[in-house]
């Protein structure tokens, strides 16, 4: 008998090569074992265009309602895509739309595989990067100036003005102002504390508060207060710690560490360091991503995109060796979370078996081309379809 689900999850289909993998994963690895209950939303670019992008908003609202979503990679439209798909307009990034509705923090974690040594060989356990995805330089006001005196002008609610001198230019230069809000930093902090408790790993947080005493100091104080008021007891009970340090120190410690912690970072730091960490673990195709909202909703996806180059080869009838592991782990992550939230241990256990079947397949030396090149042992490079069939066999 198939494993039953109590509550549906939200399924967000996507584009190109990952859309092809999506269907295979569902048909071969999920549906034969689980009586899948899913609310389906087609976020493929064709349907986003047909619905005026309403489908993206509907899918995000569904995640809000049902608590768990699993998303396939999607094309973010640009000028070239507008022509390729004859789009009505250049639709916004679906991930940005979903993030704006769920207001979350993105956690990215590598899938560690025996036999693939990270470029930093001491990293035996995963490092999860938690990136604050609001404000700072991504919403900056900036200018190239030819000279003159610059100051920040704050007009408060009563119309009272405060001026903050910035710099007197003696020739040309550049200028920028950034901001963040207490509300967003607070929800970032709670998302990080909750996530660390969920995975039972230490939480690190690092900024440059020795230089930006007000700006980064505010981040640090908000984290400290929320930790002391709401999480310290639970962290102690779980046997994990919260640790704040300067970003330079954190980078040096991270390189020397064995991994196995969650690292909370401001928006820009998280952008840069998540790519560095992903590359150091070996491959973008082994990186999972989950959006955790302060409302307690979760959306799982692979960190990579739609793998366009492979898709064009697929369209020409060539078989491709695209790695489906991060997408499989998006499904297992979502099913595990659904199981946890519903008290459905059979479903959570299945998710664990699915992940083990992937690991057993790799341990047998069967893998897609991207990994075969990194593998220490004897490896057979197979197509995506052959890989998924092997995993199904182990399951
Ligand atoms: P990408 O799809 O991640 O692919 C970049 C390259 O990385 C691929 O060409 C491939 O290298 C390698 N790669 C990535 N995933 C792989 C996998 N699973 N197996 C094997 N190799 C893999 O990034 P992109 O080409 O920059 O973007 C393609 C489209 O995806 C764009 O339309 C972009 O908007 C979208 N995108 C979506 C998301 C999302 O939905 N979360 C994220 C990023 C990008 P080789 O060609 O060398 O084999
Ligand atoms: Mg980046």
Coordinates of C-alpha atoms and ligand atoms in Angstrom, one line a residue:
X1 CA 0.0 0.0 0.0
X2 CA 1.2 3.5 -0.8
X3 CA 2.1 6.0 1.9
X4 CA -0.9 8.3 2.6
X5 CA -0.7 12.1 3.0
X6 CA -2.9 14.0 5.5
X7 CA -2.5 17.5 4.0
X8 CA -1.5 18.4 0.4
X9 CA 1.7 20.2 -0.4
X10 CA 2.0 22.9 -3.0
X11 CA 3.7 21.8 -6.2
X12 CA 5.2 24.6 -8.4
X13 CA 6.3 23.3 -11.8
X14 CA 8.9 25.2 -13.8
X15 CA 11.0 25.4 -17.0
X16 CA 13.4 23.8 -19.4
X17 CA 15.7 20.9 -18.3
X18 CA 14.5 21.0 -14.7
X19 CA 10.9 20.7 -15.9
X20 CA 11.8 17.5 -17.7
X21 CA 13.6 16.2 -14.5
X22 CA 10.6 17.2 -12.4
X23 CA 8.3 14.9 -14.3
X24 CA 10.7 12.0 -14.1
X25 CA 11.3 12.4 -10.4
X26 CA 7.5 12.6 -9.7
X27 CA 6.7 9.6 -11.9
X28 CA 9.5 7.3 -10.9
X29 CA 10.5 8.3 -7.4
X30 CA 7.4 9.7 -5.6
X31 CA 4.2 8.5 -7.1
X32 CA 4.9 4.8 -7.1
X33 CA 5.5 5.0 -3.3
X34 CA 3.3 7.9 -2.0
X35 CA -0.3 8.6 -2.7
X36 CA 0.7 12.2 -3.5
X37 CA -1.6 15.0 -2.5
X38 CA -0.5 18.1 -4.2
X39 CA -2.0 21.4 -5.3
X40 CA -0.4 21.9 -8.7
X41 CA 0.6 25.3 -10.0
X42 CA 2.3 25.6 -13.4
X43 CA 5.0 28.3 -13.1
X44 CA 6.4 27.5 -16.5
X45 CA 7.0 30.7 -18.4
X46 CA 4.3 29.9 -20.9
X47 CA 1.7 29.7 -18.2
X48 CA 3.0 32.6 -16.3
X49 CA 2.6 34.6 -19.4
X50 CA -0.9 33.2 -20.1
X51 CA -2.1 34.0 -16.6
X52 CA -0.5 37.5 -16.5
X53 CA 1.7 36.0 -13.7
X54 CA -1.3 35.5 -11.5
X55 CA -0.3 31.8 -11.1
X56 CA 2.8 32.9 -9.2
X57 CA 0.8 34.9 -6.7
X58 CA -1.7 32.0 -6.4
X59 CA 1.0 29.5 -5.7
X60 CA 2.6 31.7 -3.0
X61 CA -0.8 32.2 -1.4
X62 CA -1.3 28.4 -1.5
X63 CA 2.0 27.9 0.4
X64 CA 0.8 30.4 3.0
X65 CA -2.3 28.4 3.4
X66 CA -0.9 24.8 3.3
X67 CA 2.5 25.5 4.9
X68 CA 4.8 23.5 2.5
X69 CA 5.8 24.0 -1.1
X70 CA 8.2 22.4 -3.5
X71 CA 9.4 24.4 -6.5
X72 CA 11.0 23.5 -9.8
X73 CA 13.6 26.0 -11.2
X74 CA 12.0 28.7 -13.3
X75 CA 13.2 31.1 -16.0
X76 CA 13.6 34.7 -14.9
X77 CA 12.5 36.6 -17.9
X78 CA 15.0 39.0 -19.6
X79 CA 15.0 40.7 -23.0
X80 CA 16.1 37.6 -24.8
X81 CA 13.4 35.5 -23.1
X82 CA 10.7 38.0 -24.1
X83 CA 11.6 37.4 -27.7
X84 CA 12.1 33.6 -27.3
X85 CA 8.7 33.1 -25.7
X86 CA 7.0 36.1 -27.3
X87 CA 6.0 37.3 -23.8
X88 CA 3.4 40.0 -23.1
X89 CA 5.9 41.6 -20.7
X90 CA 9.1 41.0 -18.9
X91 CA 7.6 39.2 -15.9
X92 CA 9.3 39.6 -12.5
X93 CA 11.4 36.8 -11.0
X94 CA 8.9 34.2 -9.5
X95 CA 11.3 33.8 -6.6
X96 CA 11.2 37.5 -5.8
X97 CA 7.4 37.5 -6.0
X98 CA 7.1 34.5 -3.7
X99 CA 9.6 35.9 -1.3
X100 CA 7.8 39.2 -1.1
X101 CA 4.5 37.4 -0.2
X102 CA 6.0 34.9 2.3
X103 CA 8.7 37.4 3.6
X104 CA 11.3 34.9 4.4
X105 CA 15.0 34.0 4.8
X106 CA 16.7 31.8 2.2
X107 CA 18.8 28.9 3.6
X108 CA 21.2 27.2 1.2
X109 CA 22.9 23.9 2.2
X110 CA 25.2 21.6 0.2
X111 CA 24.4 17.9 -0.1
X112 CA 27.6 16.1 1.1
X113 CA 28.6 13.0 -0.7
X114 CA 31.1 10.4 0.3
X115 CA 33.9 10.3 -2.3
X116 CA 33.7 13.9 -3.4
X117 CA 36.2 15.9 -1.4
X118 CA 35.3 19.6 -1.1
X119 CA 37.9 22.1 -2.3
X120 CA 38.2 22.9 1.4
X121 CA 38.8 19.3 2.5
X122 CA 38.1 19.9 6.2
X123 CA 34.5 20.7 5.4
X124 CA 33.1 17.2 6.3
X125 CA 29.7 18.5 7.3
X126 CA 27.5 21.0 5.5
X127 CA 27.6 24.8 6.1
X128 CA 24.2 26.3 5.6
X129 CA 24.2 29.9 4.6
X130 CA 21.2 32.0 5.8
X131 CA 21.0 35.1 3.7
X132 CA 18.9 38.1 4.7
X133 CA 17.1 38.9 1.5
X134 CA 15.9 42.4 2.2
X135 CA 17.4 45.9 1.8
X136 CA 21.0 47.1 2.2
X137 CA 22.9 47.7 -1.1
X138 CA 20.1 46.0 -3.1
X139 CA 17.9 48.9 -2.4
X140 CA 20.6 51.6 -2.2
X141 CA 20.4 55.2 -3.5
X142 CA 23.7 55.9 -5.3
X143 CA 25.3 58.5 -7.4
X144 CA 28.4 59.6 -9.2
X145 CA 29.1 63.2 -8.1
X146 CA 31.4 65.8 -9.6
X147 CA 32.1 67.5 -6.3
X148 CA 30.4 69.4 -3.5
X149 CA 29.3 68.9 0.1
X150 CA 27.1 65.8 0.8
X151 CA 24.9 65.1 3.8
X152 CA 22.0 62.8 4.7
X153 CA 18.8 64.5 5.5
X154 CA 16.3 62.8 7.8
X155 CA 12.8 64.3 8.1
X156 CA 10.9 62.6 11.0
X157 CA 7.2 62.1 11.5
X158 CA 6.8 65.7 12.9
X159 CA 8.7 67.3 10.1
X160 CA 11.8 67.8 12.2
X161 CA 15.0 67.7 10.2
X162 CA 18.3 66.1 11.1
X163 CA 21.4 66.5 8.9
X164 CA 24.2 64.0 8.9
X165 CA 27.4 65.2 7.2
X166 CA 28.9 62.6 4.9
X167 CA 31.8 64.1 2.9
X168 CA 33.1 67.3 1.3
X169 CA 34.3 66.3 -2.1
X170 CA 37.4 67.9 -3.4
X171 CA 36.8 66.6 -7.0
X172 CA 34.6 63.8 -8.3
X173 CA 33.6 60.7 -6.5
X174 CA 30.8 58.3 -5.6
X175 CA 28.2 58.2 -2.9
X176 CA 25.6 55.7 -1.6
X177 CA 22.9 55.4 1.1
X178 CA 21.4 52.1 2.3
X179 CA 18.8 51.1 4.8
X180 CA 17.1 48.2 6.6
X181 CA 14.2 48.0 8.9
X182 CA 13.9 46.6 12.4
X183 CA 10.9 44.5 11.4
X184 CA 12.8 42.8 8.6
X185 CA 15.9 42.2 10.8
X186 CA 13.7 40.8 13.5
X187 CA 12.0 38.3 11.2
X188 CA 15.4 37.4 9.7
X189 CA 16.7 36.7 13.2
X190 CA 13.7 34.5 14.2
X191 CA 14.0 32.6 10.9
X192 CA 17.6 31.8 11.6
X193 CA 17.0 30.8 15.3
X194 CA 14.1 28.5 14.2
X195 CA 16.1 27.0 11.4
X196 CA 19.1 26.2 13.7
X197 CA 16.7 24.6 16.2
X198 CA 15.1 22.5 13.4
X199 CA 18.4 21.1 12.2
X200 CA 20.0 21.1 15.6
X201 CA 23.1 23.0 14.5
X202 CA 25.0 25.9 16.0
X203 CA 24.1 29.3 14.6
X204 CA 26.8 31.9 13.7
X205 CA 26.0 35.5 12.9
X206 CA 28.6 37.9 11.7
X207 CA 28.7 41.6 10.6
X208 CA 31.1 44.4 10.6
X209 CA 29.8 46.2 13.7
X210 CA 33.3 47.5 14.7
X211 CA 33.1 49.9 11.7
X212 CA 29.3 50.2 11.2
X213 CA 28.6 50.7 14.9
X214 CA 25.1 52.0 14.3
X215 CA 24.0 50.0 11.2
X216 CA 25.5 46.6 11.9
X217 CA 25.4 47.2 15.6
X218 CA 21.6 47.3 15.2
X219 CA 21.6 43.9 13.5
X220 CA 23.8 42.5 16.4
X221 CA 21.6 44.0 19.1
X222 CA 18.3 42.7 17.5
X223 CA 19.8 39.2 17.3
X224 CA 21.1 39.4 20.9
X225 CA 17.8 40.6 22.3
X226 CA 15.7 38.1 20.4
X227 CA 18.1 35.3 21.4
X228 CA 18.0 36.2 25.1
X229 CA 14.3 36.7 25.2
X230 CA 12.9 33.9 23.1
X231 CA 15.5 31.3 22.2
X232 CA 18.3 30.9 24.8
X233 CA 16.5 28.3 26.8
X234 CA 15.5 26.2 23.7
X235 CA 19.0 26.4 22.4
X236 CA 20.4 25.1 25.6
X237 CA 17.8 22.3 25.7
X238 CA 18.8 21.3 22.1
X239 CA 22.5 21.4 23.0
X240 CA 23.4 24.1 20.4
X241 CA 24.9 27.6 20.7
X242 CA 24.4 31.0 19.2
X243 CA 27.7 32.7 18.4
X244 CA 28.3 36.2 17.2
X245 CA 31.6 37.3 15.8
X246 CA 33.1 39.9 13.3
X247 CA 32.8 38.9 9.7
X248 CA 36.5 38.7 9.1
X249 CA 36.9 36.4 12.1
X250 CA 34.0 34.3 11.0
X251 CA 35.5 33.8 7.5
X252 CA 38.8 32.7 9.0
X253 CA 37.1 30.4 11.5
X254 CA 34.8 28.9 8.8
X255 CA 37.7 27.9 6.6
X256 CA 39.3 26.1 9.5
X257 CA 36.1 24.5 10.7
X258 CA 34.7 21.1 10.0
X259 CA 31.4 22.6 8.9
X260 CA 28.1 21.6 10.5
X261 CA 26.7 25.0 11.4
X262 CA 24.2 27.6 10.1
X263 CA 25.8 30.9 9.2
X264 CA 23.6 34.0 9.2
X265 CA 24.7 36.8 6.9
X266 CA 23.6 40.2 5.8
X267 CA 22.2 40.5 2.3
X268 CA 25.5 41.2 0.4
X269 CA 27.7 39.0 2.5
X270 CA 25.2 36.1 2.0
X271 CA 25.1 36.7 -1.7
X272 CA 28.9 36.6 -2.1
X273 CA 29.7 33.9 0.5
X274 CA 26.9 31.5 -0.6
X275 CA 28.5 31.3 -4.0
X276 CA 31.9 30.8 -2.5
X277 CA 30.6 28.0 -0.2
X278 CA 28.7 26.3 -3.0
X279 CA 31.8 26.2 -5.2
X280 CA 34.0 25.0 -2.4
X281 CA 31.7 22.0 -1.7
X282 CA 32.1 21.0 -5.4
X283 CA 29.1 21.7 -7.5
X284 CA 26.1 24.0 -7.8
X285 CA 24.0 21.0 -8.7
X286 CA 24.4 19.7 -5.1
X287 CA 23.0 22.8 -3.4
X288 CA 19.5 22.8 -1.9
X289 CA 17.6 25.9 -0.9
X290 CA 14.7 26.5 1.4
X291 CA 12.8 29.7 2.0
X292 CA 11.6 29.7 5.6
X293 CA 9.0 32.4 6.4
X294 CA 8.4 33.9 9.9
X295 CA 4.8 32.6 9.6
X296 CA 6.2 29.0 9.7
X297 CA 5.8 28.2 5.9
X298 CA 8.5 26.5 3.9
X299 CA 9.3 26.4 0.2
X300 CA 12.0 23.9 -1.0
X301 CA 13.9 24.1 -4.3
X302 CA 17.2 23.4 -5.9
X303 CA 19.7 26.3 -5.8
X304 CA 20.5 26.0 -9.5
X305 CA 18.6 27.3 -12.5
X306 CA 16.8 25.6 -15.4
X307 CA 20.1 24.4 -16.9
X308 CA 19.3 26.0 -20.3
X309 CA 22.4 24.7 -22.1
X310 CA 21.5 21.1 -21.4
X311 CA 17.9 21.8 -22.4
X312 CA 18.8 23.0 -25.8
X313 CA 20.8 19.8 -26.3
X314 CA 17.8 17.8 -25.1
X315 CA 15.6 19.6 -27.7
X316 CA 18.0 18.5 -30.4
X317 CA 17.4 14.9 -29.3
X318 CA 20.7 14.4 -27.5
X319 CA 20.5 12.7 -24.1
X320 CA 21.8 14.8 -21.3
X321 CA 23.6 14.1 -18.0
X322 CA 21.9 16.8 -15.9
X323 CA 22.1 16.2 -12.2
X324 CA 18.7 15.8 -10.6
X325 CA 19.9 15.4 -7.0
X326 CA 19.2 18.9 -5.7
X327 CA 15.7 18.7 -7.2
X328 CA 15.1 15.2 -5.6
X329 CA 16.3 16.7 -2.3
X330 CA 13.8 19.6 -2.7
X331 CA 11.0 16.9 -2.9
X332 CA 12.4 14.9 0.0
X333 CA 12.8 18.1 2.1
X334 CA 9.2 19.1 1.4
X335 CA 7.8 15.6 2.1
X336 CA 9.8 15.4 5.3
X337 CA 8.5 18.8 6.5
X338 CA 5.0 17.8 5.5
X339 CA 5.4 14.6 7.5
X340 CA 6.7 16.6 10.5
X341 CA 4.0 19.2 10.5
X342 CA 1.2 16.5 10.1
X343 CA 2.7 14.0 12.6
X344 CA 3.0 11.6 9.6
X345 CA 6.1 9.6 10.5
X346 CA 5.6 7.2 7.5
X347 CA 5.9 10.1 5.1
X348 CA 8.9 11.6 6.9
X349 CA 10.6 8.2 6.9
X350 CA 10.0 7.8 3.1
X351 CA 11.7 11.1 2.6
X352 CA 14.7 9.8 4.5
X353 CA 14.7 6.6 2.4
X354 CA 14.6 8.6 -0.8
X355 CA 17.7 10.6 0.2
X356 CA 19.5 7.4 1.2
X357 CA 18.7 5.8 -2.2
X358 CA 20.4 8.8 -3.8
X359 CA 23.4 8.3 -1.6
X360 CA 23.5 4.6 -2.2
X361 CA 23.4 5.2 -6.0
X362 CA 26.4 7.5 -5.7
X363 CA 28.2 5.1 -3.4
X364 CA 27.8 2.5 -6.2
X365 CA 29.7 4.9 -8.5
X366 CA 26.6 5.8 -10.6
X367 CA 26.4 9.5 -11.1
X368 CA 25.8 12.3 -13.7
X369 CA 28.7 13.8 -15.6
X370 CA 29.2 16.8 -13.4
X371 CA 30.0 14.6 -10.4
X372 CA 31.9 11.9 -12.2
X373 CA 34.7 14.4 -12.8
X374 CA 35.0 15.2 -9.1
X375 CA 34.6 11.7 -7.7
X376 CA 37.6 10.0 -6.0
X377 CA 36.6 6.4 -6.9
X378 CA 35.6 4.6 -10.1
X379 CA 32.5 6.3 -11.5
X380 CA 30.2 5.6 -14.4
X381 CA 28.7 8.8 -15.9
X382 CA 25.1 8.2 -16.7
X383 CA 22.2 10.2 -18.2
X384 CA 19.7 11.9 -16.0
X385 CA 17.2 9.2 -16.8
X386 CA 19.5 6.3 -16.0
X387 CA 20.5 8.0 -12.7
X388 CA 16.8 8.3 -11.7
X389 CA 16.2 4.7 -12.7
X390 CA 19.1 3.6 -10.5
X391 CA 17.7 5.6 -7.5
X392 CA 14.3 4.0 -8.1
X393 CA 15.9 0.6 -8.1
X394 CA 17.5 1.3 -4.7
X395 CA 14.2 2.6 -3.3
Ligands
LIG1 P1 21.9 27.2 -14.2 O1 20.6 26.8 -14.8 O2 22.1 27.0 -12.8 O3 23.1 26.6 -15.0 C1 24.4 27.0 -15.1 C2 25.4 25.9 -15.5 O4 25.7 25.2 -14.3 C3 24.8 24.9 -16.4 O5 25.0 25.2 -17.7 C4 25.6 23.7 -16.0 O6 27.0 23.8 -16.5 C5 25.7 23.8 -14.5 N1 24.6 23.2 -13.8 C6 23.6 23.8 -13.1 N2 22.8 22.9 -12.6 C7 23.2 21.7 -13.0 C8 22.7 20.4 -12.8 N3 21.6 20.1 -12.1 N4 23.4 19.4 -13.4 C9 24.5 19.6 -14.2 N5 25.0 20.8 -14.4 C10 24.4 21.9 -13.8 O7 22.1 28.8 -14.4 P2 21.9 29.8 -15.7 O8 22.3 29.0 -17.0 O9 22.6 31.0 -15.4 O10 20.4 30.0 -15.8 C11 19.5 29.3 -16.6 C12 18.0 29.8 -16.3 O11 17.7 29.5 -15.0 C13 17.9 31.3 -16.5 O12 16.7 31.6 -17.2 C14 17.7 31.8 -15.0 O13 16.8 32.9 -15.0 C15 17.1 30.6 -14.3 N6 17.5 30.5 -12.9 C16 16.5 30.1 -12.0 C17 16.7 29.9 -10.7 C18 15.6 29.5 -9.8 O14 14.5 29.3 -10.3 N7 15.8 29.4 -8.5 C19 18.0 30.1 -10.2 C20 19.0 30.5 -11.1 C21 18.7 30.7 -12.4 P3 27.5 23.1 -17.9 O15 26.6 23.7 -19.0 O16 28.9 23.5 -17.9 O17 27.2 21.6 -17.8
LIG2 MG1 25.5 35.5 -5.6

